[in-house]
Coordinates of C-alpha atoms in Angstrom, one line a residue:
X1 CA 114.3 98.1 98.6
X2 CA 114.7 99.4 95.0
X3 CA 117.7 101.4 94.0
X4 CA 116.8 105.1 93.4
X5 CA 118.0 105.1 89.8
X6 CA 116.4 101.8 88.8
X7 CA 113.2 102.9 90.4
X8 CA 113.2 106.1 88.4
X9 CA 113.6 104.2 85.2
X10 CA 110.7 102.0 86.0
X11 CA 108.4 104.9 87.1
X12 CA 106.8 105.6 83.7
X13 CA 103.3 106.9 83.1
X14 CA 102.4 103.6 81.3
X15 CA 103.4 101.6 84.4
X16 CA 101.3 103.9 86.7
X17 CA 98.4 103.4 84.3
X18 CA 98.4 99.7 84.6
X19 CA 97.0 99.7 88.2
X20 CA 93.3 99.9 87.9
X21 CA 93.2 101.4 84.5
X22 CA 91.7 98.5 82.5
X23 CA 88.8 99.7 80.5
X24 CA 89.3 103.3 81.6
X25 CA 90.0 105.1 78.2
X26 CA 87.4 107.9 78.4
X27 CA 84.4 105.9 79.2
X28 CA 85.0 106.2 82.9
X29 CA 83.3 109.7 82.7
X30 CA 79.9 109.2 84.3
X31 CA 78.3 110.5 87.4
X32 CA 77.7 108.5 90.6
X33 CA 74.3 108.4 92.2
X34 CA 75.3 108.6 95.9
X35 CA 74.0 111.5 98.0
X36 CA 75.2 113.9 100.6
X37 CA 73.5 116.7 102.6
X38 CA 76.0 119.4 103.5
X39 CA 75.9 120.6 107.1
X40 CA 74.3 124.1 107.4
X41 CA 74.8 126.3 104.3
X42 CA 78.3 125.0 103.4
X43 CA 78.7 123.7 99.9
X44 CA 82.2 122.2 100.2
X45 CA 84.8 121.7 97.6
X46 CA 87.9 119.5 98.0
X47 CA 90.8 119.2 95.5
X48 CA 93.7 116.9 96.0
X49 CA 96.9 117.8 94.2
X50 CA 99.5 115.0 94.0
X51 CA 103.1 116.1 93.3
X52 CA 104.6 113.1 91.6
X53 CA 108.4 112.5 92.1
X54 CA 108.8 113.3 95.8
X55 CA 108.9 116.9 96.9
X56 CA 111.9 118.1 98.9
X57 CA 110.1 119.5 102.0
X58 CA 113.2 120.8 103.6
X59 CA 113.6 123.2 100.6
X60 CA 110.0 124.0 100.1
X61 CA 109.5 124.9 103.8
X62 CA 113.1 125.2 105.2
X63 CA 113.5 125.1 109.0
X64 CA 116.0 128.0 109.1
X65 CA 115.7 128.0 112.9
X66 CA 117.2 124.6 113.2
X67 CA 121.0 124.9 113.8
X68 CA 121.7 121.7 111.7
X69 CA 119.8 122.8 108.6
X70 CA 122.6 124.8 106.8
X71 CA 125.2 122.1 107.3
X72 CA 123.1 119.4 105.7
X73 CA 122.0 121.6 102.7
X74 CA 125.4 122.7 101.4
X75 CA 125.0 124.3 98.0
X76 CA 121.2 124.6 98.2
X77 CA 120.5 126.1 101.6
X78 CA 118.1 129.0 101.8
X79 CA 118.7 132.1 103.9
X80 CA 116.7 134.7 105.9
X81 CA 118.5 137.6 104.2
X82 CA 119.6 138.7 100.7
X83 CA 117.9 139.2 97.4
X84 CA 116.5 135.7 97.3
X85 CA 115.6 135.4 101.0
X86 CA 113.1 132.8 102.1
X87 CA 109.7 134.1 103.2
X88 CA 109.0 134.0 106.9
X89 CA 106.2 131.9 108.3
X90 CA 106.6 131.6 112.1
X91 CA 110.2 132.6 112.8
X92 CA 111.5 129.0 112.7
X93 CA 110.0 127.8 109.4
X94 CA 110.2 129.8 106.2
X95 CA 108.8 129.4 102.8
X96 CA 110.7 129.1 99.5
X97 CA 111.0 132.5 97.8
X98 CA 109.3 131.1 94.7
X99 CA 106.0 130.9 96.6
X100 CA 104.9 134.5 97.4
X101 CA 101.3 133.7 96.7
X102 CA 101.3 130.8 99.3
X103 CA 102.9 133.2 101.7
X104 CA 100.1 135.7 101.2
X105 CA 97.5 133.0 101.7
X106 CA 99.2 131.8 104.9
X107 CA 99.3 135.4 106.3
X108 CA 95.6 135.8 105.4
X109 CA 94.7 132.6 107.3
X110 CA 93.9 130.6 104.2
X111 CA 96.8 128.2 104.2
X112 CA 98.5 125.9 106.7
X113 CA 101.7 123.8 106.4
X114 CA 102.0 120.3 107.7
X115 CA 105.7 119.4 108.2
X116 CA 107.6 116.2 108.9
X117 CA 104.7 114.3 107.3
X118 CA 104.5 111.0 105.4
X119 CA 102.3 108.0 104.7
X120 CA 102.9 104.7 106.5
X121 CA 105.3 103.7 103.6
X122 CA 109.0 103.6 104.6
X123 CA 110.7 102.4 101.4
X124 CA 111.8 104.6 98.5
X125 CA 110.0 103.4 95.3
X126 CA 108.0 106.1 93.5
X127 CA 105.6 103.5 92.2
X128 CA 104.9 101.9 95.5
X129 CA 104.9 105.3 97.4
X130 CA 102.3 106.7 95.0
X131 CA 100.3 103.5 95.3
X132 CA 100.2 103.9 99.1
X133 CA 99.5 107.6 99.0
X134 CA 96.6 107.3 96.6
X135 CA 95.1 103.9 97.7
X136 CA 95.0 105.0 101.3
X137 CA 96.3 101.6 102.3
X138 CA 99.1 100.8 104.8
X139 CA 101.2 99.2 102.1
X140 CA 101.5 98.9 98.3
X141 CA 99.7 96.4 96.1
X142 CA 96.7 95.9 98.4
X143 CA 93.9 97.5 96.3
X144 CA 93.0 98.8 92.9
X145 CA 90.7 101.5 94.3
X146 CA 91.6 104.9 95.7
X147 CA 90.6 106.5 98.9
X148 CA 88.7 109.4 97.2
X149 CA 86.6 106.9 95.3
X150 CA 85.8 105.1 98.5
X151 CA 85.0 108.4 100.2
X152 CA 82.3 109.1 97.5
X153 CA 80.9 105.6 98.0
X154 CA 80.5 106.1 101.7
X155 CA 79.0 109.6 101.9
X156 CA 75.9 109.9 104.1
X157 CA 72.5 109.7 102.6
X158 CA 70.9 112.9 101.3
X159 CA 71.0 115.2 98.2
X160 CA 74.0 117.2 97.1
X161 CA 77.6 116.2 96.6
X162 CA 77.5 112.6 95.4
X163 CA 75.3 113.3 92.4
X164 CA 78.0 115.7 91.2
X165 CA 80.6 113.0 91.2
X166 CA 84.4 113.0 91.8
X167 CA 86.6 114.5 89.1
X168 CA 89.8 112.9 87.9
X169 CA 92.0 115.2 85.8
X170 CA 94.2 113.6 83.1
X171 CA 94.0 111.1 80.2
X172 CA 94.2 108.3 82.7
X173 CA 92.4 108.9 86.0
X174 CA 94.7 109.0 89.1
X175 CA 94.5 105.9 91.2
X176 CA 93.1 107.9 94.1
X177 CA 89.7 108.4 92.2
X178 CA 89.5 104.9 90.7
X179 CA 87.2 102.2 92.1
X180 CA 83.6 100.9 92.1
X181 CA 82.1 104.4 92.4
X182 CA 82.2 106.0 89.0
X183 CA 83.9 109.3 88.3
X184 CA 83.9 112.3 86.0
X185 CA 87.0 112.7 83.8
X186 CA 88.5 115.7 82.1
X187 CA 91.8 116.4 80.3
X188 CA 93.1 119.8 79.1
X189 CA 92.8 120.3 75.4
X190 CA 96.5 119.7 74.8
X191 CA 96.2 116.2 76.1
X192 CA 94.8 113.5 73.8
X193 CA 91.2 112.8 74.7
X194 CA 87.9 111.7 73.1
X195 CA 86.0 114.6 71.5
X196 CA 82.2 115.0 71.2
X197 CA 82.2 113.6 67.6
X198 CA 84.0 110.4 68.6
X199 CA 81.7 110.0 71.7
X200 CA 78.7 110.4 69.4
X201 CA 79.9 107.8 66.9
X202 CA 80.7 105.3 69.7
X203 CA 77.3 105.9 71.2
X204 CA 75.6 105.2 67.8
X205 CA 77.7 102.0 67.4
X206 CA 77.5 100.5 70.8
X207 CA 74.9 102.4 72.8
X208 CA 72.1 99.9 72.1
X209 CA 74.3 96.9 72.8
X210 CA 75.9 97.9 76.1
X211 CA 73.7 99.9 78.6
X212 CA 76.6 100.5 80.9
X213 CA 78.7 102.0 78.1
X214 CA 75.7 104.0 76.9
X215 CA 75.4 105.6 80.3
X216 CA 79.1 106.3 80.4
X217 CA 79.1 107.9 77.0
X218 CA 76.0 110.0 77.9
X219 CA 77.8 111.4 80.9
X220 CA 81.0 112.0 79.0
X221 CA 78.9 114.2 76.7
X222 CA 77.6 116.0 79.9
X223 CA 81.2 116.5 81.1
X224 CA 82.1 118.0 77.7
X225 CA 79.1 120.3 77.9
X226 CA 80.1 121.6 81.3
X227 CA 83.6 122.2 80.0
X228 CA 82.2 124.0 77.0
X229 CA 80.1 126.3 79.1
X230 CA 83.1 127.1 81.3
X231 CA 85.1 128.0 78.2
X232 CA 87.4 125.0 78.4
X233 CA 86.7 123.4 75.0
X234 CA 88.8 123.8 71.9
X235 CA 91.4 122.2 69.8
X236 CA 94.7 121.0 71.3
X237 CA 97.2 123.8 71.5
X238 CA 100.9 124.2 72.4
X239 CA 102.1 124.7 75.9
X240 CA 103.9 122.9 78.7
X241 CA 103.0 119.6 80.3
X242 CA 102.2 118.9 84.0
X243 CA 105.8 119.5 85.0
X244 CA 105.9 123.1 83.8
X245 CA 104.4 126.3 85.2
X246 CA 102.2 126.8 82.2
X247 CA 101.0 123.2 82.3
X248 CA 100.2 123.4 86.0
X249 CA 98.2 126.6 85.5
X250 CA 96.2 125.2 82.7
X251 CA 95.3 122.0 84.7
X252 CA 94.4 124.1 87.7
X253 CA 92.3 126.5 85.7
X254 CA 90.3 123.6 84.2
X255 CA 89.9 121.8 87.5
X256 CA 88.7 125.0 89.2
X257 CA 86.3 125.8 86.5
X258 CA 84.7 122.4 86.7
X259 CA 84.6 122.2 90.5
X260 CA 83.4 125.7 90.8
X261 CA 80.5 125.2 88.3
X262 CA 77.1 124.9 90.0
X263 CA 76.4 121.6 88.2
X264 CA 80.0 120.4 88.4
X265 CA 81.7 117.9 90.8
X266 CA 82.6 118.9 94.3
X267 CA 85.7 116.7 94.7
X268 CA 88.6 116.4 92.3
X269 CA 92.1 114.9 92.1
X270 CA 95.0 116.0 89.8
X271 CA 98.7 115.5 89.5
X272 CA 101.7 117.6 88.7
X273 CA 104.8 115.8 87.5
X274 CA 108.6 116.2 87.7
X275 CA 109.5 116.6 91.4
X276 CA 112.3 114.0 91.4
X277 CA 115.3 116.3 92.0
X278 CA 118.2 113.9 92.1
X279 CA 120.6 116.4 90.4
X280 CA 121.0 120.1 90.1
X281 CA 118.0 120.8 92.4
X282 CA 119.0 124.4 93.0
X283 CA 118.4 126.6 96.0
X284 CA 116.5 129.8 95.8
X285 CA 116.8 129.5 92.0
X286 CA 116.9 126.5 89.7
X287 CA 114.9 123.5 88.8
X288 CA 113.0 123.1 92.1
X289 CA 112.3 126.8 92.3
X290 CA 110.7 126.7 88.9
X291 CA 108.5 123.8 90.0
X292 CA 107.5 125.5 93.2
X293 CA 106.7 128.7 91.2
X294 CA 104.4 126.6 89.0
X295 CA 102.7 125.2 92.0
X296 CA 102.3 128.7 93.5
X297 CA 100.7 129.9 90.3
X298 CA 98.4 126.9 90.3
X299 CA 97.2 127.8 93.8
X300 CA 96.5 131.3 92.6
X301 CA 94.4 129.8 89.8
X302 CA 92.5 127.7 92.3
X303 CA 91.8 130.8 94.4
X304 CA 90.7 132.8 91.4
X305 CA 88.7 130.1 89.6
X306 CA 86.9 129.1 92.8
X307 CA 86.4 132.6 94.2
X308 CA 82.6 132.4 94.6
X309 CA 83.0 129.2 96.7
X310 CA 86.5 129.8 98.1
X311 CA 85.1 130.1 101.6
X312 CA 84.0 126.4 101.4
X313 CA 87.1 125.1 99.6
X314 CA 90.1 123.0 100.7
X315 CA 93.0 122.3 98.4
X316 CA 95.3 119.6 99.8
X317 CA 98.8 119.2 98.3
X318 CA 100.6 116.0 98.9
X319 CA 103.6 113.9 97.6
X320 CA 104.6 110.3 97.9
X321 CA 107.6 110.9 100.2
X322 CA 110.3 113.4 100.9
X323 CA 114.0 113.6 100.0
X324 CA 117.3 113.1 101.9
X325 CA 118.3 115.7 104.4
X326 CA 121.8 115.8 103.1
X327 CA 122.7 117.0 99.6
X328 CA 124.2 114.4 97.3
X329 CA 127.2 114.6 95.0
X330 CA 125.3 116.0 92.1
X331 CA 123.9 118.9 94.2
X332 CA 120.5 117.2 94.4
X333 CA 118.7 115.1 96.9
X334 CA 117.8 111.4 96.8
X335 CA 114.6 109.6 97.8
X336 CA 113.7 110.2 101.4
X337 CA 110.9 110.0 103.9
X338 CA 109.4 113.0 105.8
X339 CA 108.2 115.9 103.8
X340 CA 105.5 118.6 103.8
X341 CA 101.8 118.9 102.8
X342 CA 99.9 122.1 102.2
X343 CA 96.3 122.9 103.0
X344 CA 95.0 125.9 101.1
X345 CA 91.5 127.4 100.9
X346 CA 89.0 129.7 102.5
X347 CA 87.7 126.8 104.6
X348 CA 91.2 126.1 106.0
X349 CA 91.9 127.2 109.6
X350 CA 95.1 128.7 108.3
X351 CA 98.1 130.7 109.3
X352 CA 99.6 127.7 111.1
X353 CA 102.6 125.4 111.0
X354 CA 101.3 122.0 112.0
X355 CA 104.4 120.0 113.1
X356 CA 106.0 118.0 115.8
X357 CA 109.6 118.8 114.8
X358 CA 111.9 115.8 115.1
X359 CA 115.2 117.8 114.6
X360 CA 118.0 117.4 112.0
X361 CA 120.9 116.0 114.0
X362 CA 122.2 112.7 112.7
X363 CA 120.7 110.6 115.4
X364 CA 117.3 112.3 114.9
X365 CA 117.1 111.5 111.2
X366 CA 115.2 108.4 109.9
X367 CA 117.8 105.8 109.2
X368 CA 120.4 108.6 109.7
X369 CA 119.5 110.1 106.3
X370 CA 115.9 111.4 106.1
X371 CA 113.6 113.8 107.9
X372 CA 111.8 111.6 110.4
X373 CA 108.1 111.7 109.9
X374 CA 106.0 112.6 113.0
X375 CA 102.6 113.0 111.3
X376 CA 100.8 110.5 109.2
X377 CA 99.3 112.1 106.2
X378 CA 96.2 109.9 106.6
X379 CA 95.4 111.8 109.9
X380 CA 95.5 115.0 107.9
X381 CA 93.3 113.7 105.1
X382 CA 90.8 112.2 107.6
X383 CA 90.6 115.5 109.5
X384 CA 89.8 117.5 106.4
X385 CA 87.2 115.2 104.9
X386 CA 85.6 114.5 108.3
X387 CA 84.9 118.2 108.8
X388 CA 84.0 119.0 105.2
X389 CA 81.7 116.0 104.5
X390 CA 80.6 114.7 107.9
X391 CA 82.3 111.3 107.6
X392 CA 82.6 109.5 110.9
X393 CA 85.8 108.2 112.3
X394 CA 84.8 104.5 112.0
X395 CA 83.9 104.8 108.4
X396 CA 87.2 106.6 107.7
X397 CA 89.1 103.9 109.5
X398 CA 87.3 100.9 108.0
X399 CA 86.2 102.0 104.5
X400 CA 88.1 105.0 103.3
X401 CA 91.5 104.2 104.9
X402 CA 91.2 100.5 105.8
X403 CA 93.2 99.3 108.8
X404 CA 93.9 102.8 110.1
X405 CA 91.9 102.6 113.3
X406 CA 95.0 103.7 115.3
X407 CA 95.2 106.9 113.3
X408 CA 92.6 109.4 114.4
X409 CA 91.4 112.4 112.3
X410 CA 93.5 115.5 113.0
X411 CA 91.1 118.0 114.6
X412 CA 90.8 121.7 113.8
X413 CA 92.1 121.8 110.2
X414 CA 88.9 123.3 108.8
X415 CA 87.5 126.5 110.1

């Protein structure tokens, strides 16, 4: 097991990029030629949001009805009353006050919360935890492809979603979209990226020598054209990164515009950074509150940007693991296990807490320190994509999430 502080030092963007990033640059932007026929009139959209750094699920969705909650959360505990009161969900679970938009979506039946959830990973390394979360494997280091890429590769035959591709947002595509099936790529103007002029010059130089690169460059130009039509082109400008409210909103706006376009991709993955709250986490206000407020604003951007197709949309928000149940000596929380996932969208069968609550007494905690997970996040992901895209259980167990035959798709997540 890696020490928390050592692991944090090693968890750099460049280290994450090593896994499966060779040859990525921007030439990974080209559209796959698989196919899919949507059931009925549904034209589904699926966006996966990864919160890198490990979200404190006990603060995001506090179990105020659990008698042991307040004692474990000294200094950051949320309350039912007062000017910064948590937002009620079902009388036992509440929502952090920085997320009024999510509370509204929950009340409208467009959001559900999965609590005490985790992948099959039980150590506390960010790098390995994100590897497991995005690869869809039972352990780290087993593959250089991601489960969304394998999902695209195994869609049923027909016309529709596969020709639109899977979108990876960022300068380096997230692991979850990497693999043999090619993907579209887009980065906000503030991030360094290849512009249309550079793409054209490379196409002139190498297009005749390398047919594969020529196809990639042609599709990169197509991506730029879709972005331009959606008002997303322009010079790099100031603003926050993916660990700020402004940065999250800009990333969400761009992803929603592309996924919502008639000729855009139907599946996308993006990441928000900065969720490693070892020190000065804060309760109703503070660092975590600012991050949660940014996420809440991003969810509003998804809803607005995808409004014409919101009824067919699911946004799934996940993180690599949770944080310790007890607060540490620097009024923060250390790397843990169980946490929360959010399902948001008009296609979500919402207004529900999905949880088998394990309790917070010392003997009920995982290794007497973490919220014990009772739901495997792979079951949630399987349930969503099975209903949205018509993927069978065996394909999910053997191809998309290999070796997960004992984990069935969670039923009833999509309305």
